[in-house]
PDB file of C-alpha atoms and ligand atoms in Angstrom:
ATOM      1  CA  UNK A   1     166.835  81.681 -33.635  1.00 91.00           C
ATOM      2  CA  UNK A   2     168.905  84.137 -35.770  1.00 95.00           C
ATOM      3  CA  UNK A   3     172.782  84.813 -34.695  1.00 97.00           C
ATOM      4  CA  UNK A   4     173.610  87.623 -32.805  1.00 97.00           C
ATOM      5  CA  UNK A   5     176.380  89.319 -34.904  1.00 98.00           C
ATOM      6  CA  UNK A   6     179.283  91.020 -33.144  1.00 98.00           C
ATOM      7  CA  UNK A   7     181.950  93.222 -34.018  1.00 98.00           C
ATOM      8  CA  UNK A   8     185.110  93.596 -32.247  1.00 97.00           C
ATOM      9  CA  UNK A   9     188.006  95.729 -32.947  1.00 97.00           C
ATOM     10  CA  UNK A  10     191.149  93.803 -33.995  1.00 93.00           C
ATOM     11  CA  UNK A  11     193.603  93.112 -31.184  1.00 90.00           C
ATOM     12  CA  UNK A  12     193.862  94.071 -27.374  1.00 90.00           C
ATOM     13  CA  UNK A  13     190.385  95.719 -26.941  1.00 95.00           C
ATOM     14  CA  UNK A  14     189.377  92.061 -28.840  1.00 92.00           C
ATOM     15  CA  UNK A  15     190.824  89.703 -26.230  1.00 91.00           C
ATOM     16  CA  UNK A  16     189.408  91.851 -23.175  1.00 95.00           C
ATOM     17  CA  UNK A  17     186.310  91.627 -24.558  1.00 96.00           C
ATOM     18  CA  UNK A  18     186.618  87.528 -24.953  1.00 94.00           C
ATOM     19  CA  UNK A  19     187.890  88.306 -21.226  1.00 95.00           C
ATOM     20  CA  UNK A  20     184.669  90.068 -20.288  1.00 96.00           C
ATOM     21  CA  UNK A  21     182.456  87.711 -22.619  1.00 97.00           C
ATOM     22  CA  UNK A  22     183.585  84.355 -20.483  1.00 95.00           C
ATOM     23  CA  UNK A  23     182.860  85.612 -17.060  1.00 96.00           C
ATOM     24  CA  UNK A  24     179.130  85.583 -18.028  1.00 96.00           C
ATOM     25  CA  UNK A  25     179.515  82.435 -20.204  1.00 95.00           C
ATOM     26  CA  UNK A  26     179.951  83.388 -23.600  1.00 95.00           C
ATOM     27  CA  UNK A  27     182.630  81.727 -25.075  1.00 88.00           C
ATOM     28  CA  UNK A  28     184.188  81.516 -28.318  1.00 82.00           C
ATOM     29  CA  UNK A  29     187.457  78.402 -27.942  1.00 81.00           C
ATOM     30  CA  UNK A  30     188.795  78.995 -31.488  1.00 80.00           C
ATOM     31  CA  UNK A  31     188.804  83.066 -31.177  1.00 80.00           C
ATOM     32  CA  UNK A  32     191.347  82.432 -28.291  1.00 77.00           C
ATOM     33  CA  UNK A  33     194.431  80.825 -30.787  1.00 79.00           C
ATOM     34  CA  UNK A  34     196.811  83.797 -31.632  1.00 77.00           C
ATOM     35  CA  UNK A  35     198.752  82.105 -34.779  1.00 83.00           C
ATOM     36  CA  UNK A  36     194.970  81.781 -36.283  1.00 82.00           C
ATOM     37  CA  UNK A  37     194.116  84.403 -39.208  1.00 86.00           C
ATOM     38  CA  UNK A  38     191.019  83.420 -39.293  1.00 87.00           C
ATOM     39  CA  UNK A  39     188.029  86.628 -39.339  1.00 87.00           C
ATOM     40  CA  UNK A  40     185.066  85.311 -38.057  1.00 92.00           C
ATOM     41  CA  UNK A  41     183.927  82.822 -34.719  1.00 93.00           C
ATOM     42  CA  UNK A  42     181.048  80.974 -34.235  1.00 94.00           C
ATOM     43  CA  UNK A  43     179.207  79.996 -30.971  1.00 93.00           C
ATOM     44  CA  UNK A  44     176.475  77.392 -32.270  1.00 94.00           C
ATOM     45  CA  UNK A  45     174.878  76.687 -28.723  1.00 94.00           C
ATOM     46  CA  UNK A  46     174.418  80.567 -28.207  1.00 95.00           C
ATOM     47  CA  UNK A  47     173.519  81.049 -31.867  1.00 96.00           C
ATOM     48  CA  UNK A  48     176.203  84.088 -31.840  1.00 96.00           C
ATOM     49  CA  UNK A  49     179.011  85.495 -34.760  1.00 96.00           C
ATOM     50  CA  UNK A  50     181.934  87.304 -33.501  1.00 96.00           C
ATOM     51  CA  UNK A  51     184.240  88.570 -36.413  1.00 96.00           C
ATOM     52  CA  UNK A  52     187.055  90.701 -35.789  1.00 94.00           C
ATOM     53  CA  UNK A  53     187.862  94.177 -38.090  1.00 96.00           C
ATOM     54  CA  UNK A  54     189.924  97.131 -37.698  1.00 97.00           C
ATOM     55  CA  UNK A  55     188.290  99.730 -34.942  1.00 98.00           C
ATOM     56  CA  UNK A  56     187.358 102.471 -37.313  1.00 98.00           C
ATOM     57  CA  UNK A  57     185.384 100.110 -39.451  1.00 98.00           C
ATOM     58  CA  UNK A  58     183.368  98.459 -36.388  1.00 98.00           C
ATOM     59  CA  UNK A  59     180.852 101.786 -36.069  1.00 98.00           C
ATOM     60  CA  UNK A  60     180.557 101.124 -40.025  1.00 98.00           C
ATOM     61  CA  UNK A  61     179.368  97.634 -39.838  1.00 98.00           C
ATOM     62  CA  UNK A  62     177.137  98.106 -36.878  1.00 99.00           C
ATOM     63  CA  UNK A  63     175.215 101.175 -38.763  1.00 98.00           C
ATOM     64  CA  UNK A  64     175.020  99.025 -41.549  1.00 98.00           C
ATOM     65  CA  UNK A  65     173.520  96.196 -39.464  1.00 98.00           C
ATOM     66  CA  UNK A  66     176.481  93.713 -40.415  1.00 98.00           C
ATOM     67  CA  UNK A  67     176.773  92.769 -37.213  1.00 98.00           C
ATOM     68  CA  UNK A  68     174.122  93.744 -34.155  1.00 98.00           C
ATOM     69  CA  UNK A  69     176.175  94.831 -32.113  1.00 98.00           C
ATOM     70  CA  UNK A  70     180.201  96.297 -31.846  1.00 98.00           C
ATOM     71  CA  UNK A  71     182.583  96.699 -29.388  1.00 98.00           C
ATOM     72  CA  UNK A  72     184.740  99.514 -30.042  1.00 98.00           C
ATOM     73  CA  UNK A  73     186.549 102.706 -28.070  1.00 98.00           C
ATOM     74  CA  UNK A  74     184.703 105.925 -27.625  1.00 98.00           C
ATOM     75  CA  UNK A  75     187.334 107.821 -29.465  1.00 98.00           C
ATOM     76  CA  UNK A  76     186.282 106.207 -32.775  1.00 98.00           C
ATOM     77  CA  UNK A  77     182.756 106.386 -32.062  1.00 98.00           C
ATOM     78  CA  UNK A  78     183.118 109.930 -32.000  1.00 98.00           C
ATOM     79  CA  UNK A  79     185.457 110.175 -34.668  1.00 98.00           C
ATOM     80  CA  UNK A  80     183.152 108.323 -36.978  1.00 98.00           C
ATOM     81  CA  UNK A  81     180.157 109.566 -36.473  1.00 98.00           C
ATOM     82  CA  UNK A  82     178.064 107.133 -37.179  1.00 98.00           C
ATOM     83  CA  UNK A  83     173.836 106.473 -36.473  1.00 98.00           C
ATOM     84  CA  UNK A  84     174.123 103.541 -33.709  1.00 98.00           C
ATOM     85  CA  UNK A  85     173.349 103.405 -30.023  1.00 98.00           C
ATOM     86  CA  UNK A  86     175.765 103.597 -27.364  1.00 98.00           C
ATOM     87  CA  UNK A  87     174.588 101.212 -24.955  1.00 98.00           C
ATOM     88  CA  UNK A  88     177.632 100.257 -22.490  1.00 98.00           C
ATOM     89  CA  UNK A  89     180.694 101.556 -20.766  1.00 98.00           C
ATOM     90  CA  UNK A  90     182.078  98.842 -20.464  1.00 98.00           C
ATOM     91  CA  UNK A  91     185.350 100.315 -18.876  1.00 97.00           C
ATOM     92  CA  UNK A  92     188.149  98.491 -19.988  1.00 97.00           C
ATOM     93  CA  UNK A  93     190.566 100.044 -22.378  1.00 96.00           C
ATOM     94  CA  UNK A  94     190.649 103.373 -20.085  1.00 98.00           C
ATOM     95  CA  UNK A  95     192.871 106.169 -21.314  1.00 98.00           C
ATOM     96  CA  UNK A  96     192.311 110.012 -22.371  1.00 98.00           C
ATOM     97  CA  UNK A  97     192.481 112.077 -25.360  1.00 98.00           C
ATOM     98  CA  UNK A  98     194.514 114.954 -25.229  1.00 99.00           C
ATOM     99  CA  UNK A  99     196.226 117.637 -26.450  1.00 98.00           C
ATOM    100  CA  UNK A 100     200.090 117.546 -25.709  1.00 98.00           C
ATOM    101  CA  UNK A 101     203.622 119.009 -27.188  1.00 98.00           C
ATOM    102  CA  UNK A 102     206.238 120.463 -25.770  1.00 98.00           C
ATOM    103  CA  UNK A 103     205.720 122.448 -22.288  1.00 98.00           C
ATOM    104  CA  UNK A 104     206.912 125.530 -24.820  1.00 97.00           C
ATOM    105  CA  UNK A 105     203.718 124.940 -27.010  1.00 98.00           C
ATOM    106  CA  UNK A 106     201.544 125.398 -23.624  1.00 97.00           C
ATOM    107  CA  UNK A 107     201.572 129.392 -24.505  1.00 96.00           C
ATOM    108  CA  UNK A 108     200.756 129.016 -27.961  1.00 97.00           C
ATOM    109  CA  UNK A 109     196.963 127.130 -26.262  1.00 96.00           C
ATOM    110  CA  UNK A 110     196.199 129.941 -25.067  1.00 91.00           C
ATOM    111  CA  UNK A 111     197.193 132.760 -27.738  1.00 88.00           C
ATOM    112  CA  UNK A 112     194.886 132.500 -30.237  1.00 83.00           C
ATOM    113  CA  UNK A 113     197.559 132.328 -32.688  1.00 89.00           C
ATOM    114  CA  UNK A 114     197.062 130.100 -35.656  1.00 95.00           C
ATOM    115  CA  UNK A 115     198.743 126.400 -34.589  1.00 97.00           C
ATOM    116  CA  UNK A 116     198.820 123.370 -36.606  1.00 98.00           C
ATOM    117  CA  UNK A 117     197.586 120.574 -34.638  1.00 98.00           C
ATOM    118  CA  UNK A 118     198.232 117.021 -36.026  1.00 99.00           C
ATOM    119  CA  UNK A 119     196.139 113.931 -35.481  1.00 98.00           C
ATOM    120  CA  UNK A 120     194.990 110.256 -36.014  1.00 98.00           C
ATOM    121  CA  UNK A 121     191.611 111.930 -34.932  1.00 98.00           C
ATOM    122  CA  UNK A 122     190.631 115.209 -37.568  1.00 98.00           C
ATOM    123  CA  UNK A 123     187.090 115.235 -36.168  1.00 98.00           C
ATOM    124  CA  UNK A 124     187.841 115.399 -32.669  1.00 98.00           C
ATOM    125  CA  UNK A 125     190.484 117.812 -32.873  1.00 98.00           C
ATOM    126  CA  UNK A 126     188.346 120.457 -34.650  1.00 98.00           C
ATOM    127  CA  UNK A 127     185.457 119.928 -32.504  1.00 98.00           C
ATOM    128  CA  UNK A 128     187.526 120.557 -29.630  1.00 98.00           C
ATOM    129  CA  UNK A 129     189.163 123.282 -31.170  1.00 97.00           C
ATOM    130  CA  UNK A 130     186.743 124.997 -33.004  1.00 96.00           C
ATOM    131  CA  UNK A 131     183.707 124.498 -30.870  1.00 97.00           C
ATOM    132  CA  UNK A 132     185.010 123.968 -27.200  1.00 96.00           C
ATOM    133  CA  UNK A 133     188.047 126.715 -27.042  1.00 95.00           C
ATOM    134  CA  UNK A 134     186.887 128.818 -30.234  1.00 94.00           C
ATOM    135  CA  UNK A 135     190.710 128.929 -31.481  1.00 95.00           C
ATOM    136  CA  UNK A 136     191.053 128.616 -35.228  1.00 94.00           C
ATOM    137  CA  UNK A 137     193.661 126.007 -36.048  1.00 97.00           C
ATOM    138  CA  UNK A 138     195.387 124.016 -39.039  1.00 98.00           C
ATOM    139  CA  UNK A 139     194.398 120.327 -38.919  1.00 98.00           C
ATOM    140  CA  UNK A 140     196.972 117.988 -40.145  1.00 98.00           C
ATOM    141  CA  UNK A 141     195.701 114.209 -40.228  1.00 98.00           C
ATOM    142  CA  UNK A 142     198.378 111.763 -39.930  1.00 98.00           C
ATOM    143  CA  UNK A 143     197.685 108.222 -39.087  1.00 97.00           C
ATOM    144  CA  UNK A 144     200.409 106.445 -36.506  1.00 96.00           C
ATOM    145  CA  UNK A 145     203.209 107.380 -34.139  1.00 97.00           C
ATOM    146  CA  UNK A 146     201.630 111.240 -33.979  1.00 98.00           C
ATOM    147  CA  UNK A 147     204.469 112.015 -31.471  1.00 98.00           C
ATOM    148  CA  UNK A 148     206.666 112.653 -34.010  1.00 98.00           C
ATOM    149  CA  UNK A 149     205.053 115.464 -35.326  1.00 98.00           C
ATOM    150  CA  UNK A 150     206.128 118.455 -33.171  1.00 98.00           C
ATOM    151  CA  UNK A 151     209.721 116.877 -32.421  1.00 98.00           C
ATOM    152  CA  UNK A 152     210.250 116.939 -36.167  1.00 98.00           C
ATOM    153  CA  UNK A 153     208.675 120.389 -36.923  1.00 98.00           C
ATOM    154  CA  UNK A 154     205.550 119.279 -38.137  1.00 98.00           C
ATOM    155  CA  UNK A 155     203.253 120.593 -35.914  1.00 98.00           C
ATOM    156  CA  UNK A 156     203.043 122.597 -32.683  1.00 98.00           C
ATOM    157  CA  UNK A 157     201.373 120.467 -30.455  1.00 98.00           C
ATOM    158  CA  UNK A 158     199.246 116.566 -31.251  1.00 98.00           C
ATOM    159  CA  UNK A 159     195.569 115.862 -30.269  1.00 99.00           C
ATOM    160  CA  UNK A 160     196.148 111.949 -29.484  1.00 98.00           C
ATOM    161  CA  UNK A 161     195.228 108.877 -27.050  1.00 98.00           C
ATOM    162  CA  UNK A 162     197.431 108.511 -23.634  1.00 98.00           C
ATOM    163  CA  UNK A 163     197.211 105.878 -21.355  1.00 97.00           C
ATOM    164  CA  UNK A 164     200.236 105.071 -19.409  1.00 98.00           C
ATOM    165  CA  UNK A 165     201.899 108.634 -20.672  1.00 98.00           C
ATOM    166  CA  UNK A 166     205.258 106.445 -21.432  1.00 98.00           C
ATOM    167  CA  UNK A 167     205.540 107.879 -25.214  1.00 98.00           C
ATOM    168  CA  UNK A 168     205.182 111.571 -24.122  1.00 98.00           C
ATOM    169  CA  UNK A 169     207.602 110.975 -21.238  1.00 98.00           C
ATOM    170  CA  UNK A 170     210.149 109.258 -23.752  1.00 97.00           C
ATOM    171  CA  UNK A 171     209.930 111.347 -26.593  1.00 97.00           C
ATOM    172  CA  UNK A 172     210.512 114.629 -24.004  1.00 98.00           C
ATOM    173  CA  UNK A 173     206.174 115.762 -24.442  1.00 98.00           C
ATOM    174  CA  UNK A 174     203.759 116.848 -21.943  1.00 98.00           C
ATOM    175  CA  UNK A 175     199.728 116.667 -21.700  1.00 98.00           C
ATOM    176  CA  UNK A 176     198.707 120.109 -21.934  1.00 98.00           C
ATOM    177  CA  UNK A 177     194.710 119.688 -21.722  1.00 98.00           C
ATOM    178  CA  UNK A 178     192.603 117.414 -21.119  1.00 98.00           C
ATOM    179  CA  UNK A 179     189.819 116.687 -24.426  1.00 98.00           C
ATOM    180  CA  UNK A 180     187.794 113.829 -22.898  1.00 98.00           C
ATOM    181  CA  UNK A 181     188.290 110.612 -21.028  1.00 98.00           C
ATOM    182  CA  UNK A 182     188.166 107.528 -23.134  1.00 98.00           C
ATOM    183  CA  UNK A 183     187.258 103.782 -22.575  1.00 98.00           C
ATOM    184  CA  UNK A 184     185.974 100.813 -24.730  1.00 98.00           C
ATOM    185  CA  UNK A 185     181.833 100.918 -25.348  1.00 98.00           C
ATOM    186  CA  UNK A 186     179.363  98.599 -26.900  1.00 98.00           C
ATOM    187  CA  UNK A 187     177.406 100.210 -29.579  1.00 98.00           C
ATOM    188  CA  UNK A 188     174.151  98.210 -31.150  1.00 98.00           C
ATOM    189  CA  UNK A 189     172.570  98.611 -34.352  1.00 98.00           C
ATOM    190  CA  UNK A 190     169.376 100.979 -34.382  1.00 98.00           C
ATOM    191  CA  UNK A 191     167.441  98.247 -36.179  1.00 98.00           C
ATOM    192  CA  UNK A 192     169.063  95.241 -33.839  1.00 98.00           C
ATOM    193  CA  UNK A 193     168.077  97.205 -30.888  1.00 98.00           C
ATOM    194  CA  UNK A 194     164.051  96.801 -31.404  1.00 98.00           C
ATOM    195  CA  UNK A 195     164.459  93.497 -33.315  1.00 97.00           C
ATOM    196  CA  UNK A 196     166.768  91.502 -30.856  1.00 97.00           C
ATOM    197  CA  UNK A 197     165.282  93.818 -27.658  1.00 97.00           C
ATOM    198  CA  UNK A 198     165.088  90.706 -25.320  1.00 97.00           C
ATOM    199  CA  UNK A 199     168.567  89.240 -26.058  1.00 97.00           C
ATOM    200  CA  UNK A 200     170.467  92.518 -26.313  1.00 98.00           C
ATOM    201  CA  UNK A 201     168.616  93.945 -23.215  1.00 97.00           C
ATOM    202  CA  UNK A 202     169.638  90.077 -21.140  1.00 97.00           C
ATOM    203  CA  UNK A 203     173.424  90.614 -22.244  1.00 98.00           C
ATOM    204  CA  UNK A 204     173.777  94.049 -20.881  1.00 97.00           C
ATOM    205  CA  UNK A 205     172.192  92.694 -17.699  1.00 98.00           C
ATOM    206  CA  UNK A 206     174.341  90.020 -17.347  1.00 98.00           C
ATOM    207  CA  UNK A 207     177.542  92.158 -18.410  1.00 98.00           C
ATOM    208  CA  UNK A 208     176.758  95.131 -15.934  1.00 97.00           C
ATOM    209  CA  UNK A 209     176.693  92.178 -13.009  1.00 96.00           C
ATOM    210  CA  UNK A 210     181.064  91.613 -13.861  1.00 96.00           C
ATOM    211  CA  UNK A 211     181.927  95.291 -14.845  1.00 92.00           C
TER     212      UNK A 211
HETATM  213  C1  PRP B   1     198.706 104.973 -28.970  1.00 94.89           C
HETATM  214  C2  PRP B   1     198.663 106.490 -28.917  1.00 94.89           C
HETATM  215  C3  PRP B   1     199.972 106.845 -28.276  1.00 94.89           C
HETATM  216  C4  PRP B   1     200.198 105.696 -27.315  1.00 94.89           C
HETATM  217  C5  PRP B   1     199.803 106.116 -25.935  1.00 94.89           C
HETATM  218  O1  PRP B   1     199.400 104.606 -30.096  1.00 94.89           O
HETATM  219  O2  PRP B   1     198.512 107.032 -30.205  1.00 94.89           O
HETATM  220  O3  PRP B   1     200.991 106.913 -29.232  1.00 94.89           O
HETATM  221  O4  PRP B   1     199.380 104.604 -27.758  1.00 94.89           O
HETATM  222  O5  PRP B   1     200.082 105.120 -24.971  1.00 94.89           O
HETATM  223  P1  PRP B   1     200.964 105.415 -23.682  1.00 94.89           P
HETATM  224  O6  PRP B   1     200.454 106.674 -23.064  1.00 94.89           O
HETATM  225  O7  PRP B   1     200.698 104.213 -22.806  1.00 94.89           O
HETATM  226  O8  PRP B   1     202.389 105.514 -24.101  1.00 94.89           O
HETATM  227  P2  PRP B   1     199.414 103.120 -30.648  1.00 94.89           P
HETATM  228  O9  PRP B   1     200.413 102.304 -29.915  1.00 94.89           O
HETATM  229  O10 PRP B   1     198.031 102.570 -30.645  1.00 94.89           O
HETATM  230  O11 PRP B   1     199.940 103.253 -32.150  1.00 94.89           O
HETATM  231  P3  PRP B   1     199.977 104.460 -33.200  1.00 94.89           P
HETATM  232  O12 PRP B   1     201.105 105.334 -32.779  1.00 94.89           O
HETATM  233  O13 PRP B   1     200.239 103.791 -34.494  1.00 94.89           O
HETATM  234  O14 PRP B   1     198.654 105.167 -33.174  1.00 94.89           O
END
């Protein structure tokens, strides 16, 4: 039997997927030790690969067929772009993308003036932008801590993840829409999919039984 390659993305979406692995057997001992910097796990018995790489490269090796199958959030998936199935909600890792600033900006949403708009997520701000509320705006990408844009005069408002809301709350910003609920998926390789049918199909059984 071949290995079943998966992809997981690098850090807490990782260990909730170990999480959501064991409770249907799957098991991976060495993946669990958090001073280890080692990439890639090996389950002999079950004849799977896990290997661990940063989110907006898991869509990459799954289209690729590097690994079968990834486990990565929907915000990347549609940020990326990339030819794979979406198989699995697999729920964990809930939060929302949105569009917040100051309650101040909340006219400017409305306006149709030209506002610059900055985000880890380029792709999903224009789509929302451009083809959801037909408003031309600037796009500025940056790539961490996007709440400091409009408190330092970089942009009027952010396009960015929020789960708990603590960041807007402490850095004095508001949600003011809604873009789309988010929450970690399993994506398979198009190839994988008719290759490994019987496995893959078996694993999503088994996982829909604990979600
Ligand atoms: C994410 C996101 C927000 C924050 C939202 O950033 O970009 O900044 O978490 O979470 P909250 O609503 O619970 O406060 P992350 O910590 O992943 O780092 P980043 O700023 O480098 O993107």
């Amino acid at each position: 039997m071949r290995y079943l390659t998966f992809a997981l993305t690098k850090g807490r979406l990782a260990s909730k997927t170990m999480d959501m692995f064991e409770k249907i057997g799957i098991t991976c001992e060495e993946m669990r030790d958090k001073d280890s910097r080692k990439l890639i796990f090996v389950n002999e018995d079950l004849k799977l690969k896990f290997f661990l790489a940063k989110g907006p490269d898991v869509p990459t090796y799954v289209e690729y067929g590097a690994a079968d199958i990834g486990i990565v959030g929907k915000d990347t998936i549609m940020e990326e772009g990339r030819k794979l199935y979406e198989v699995m909600d697999l729920k964990f890792g809930a939060c929302r993308m949105c569009v917040c600033g100051p309650e101040s900006a909340r006219k400017l949403l409305d306006s149709n003036q030209l506002i610059r708009v900055a985000t880890k997520y380029p792709v999903i701000a224009k789509d929302y932008f451009y083809n959801k509320k037909h408003q031309t705006v600037e796009i500025i990408k940056l790539n961490g801590s996007i709440e400091l844009a409009p408190i330092v005069g970089l942009s009027e408002v952010i396009v960015d993840i929020v789960e708990t809301g603590s960041t807007l709350r402490e850095n004095g910003l508001k949600v003011l829409e809604e873009v789309c609920p988010l929450s970690a998926r399993m994506v398979v390789n198009q190839v994988s999919m008719k290759m490994e049918d019987e496995r893959i199909r078996k694993l999503i059984n088994d996982l829909r039984k604990v979600i």
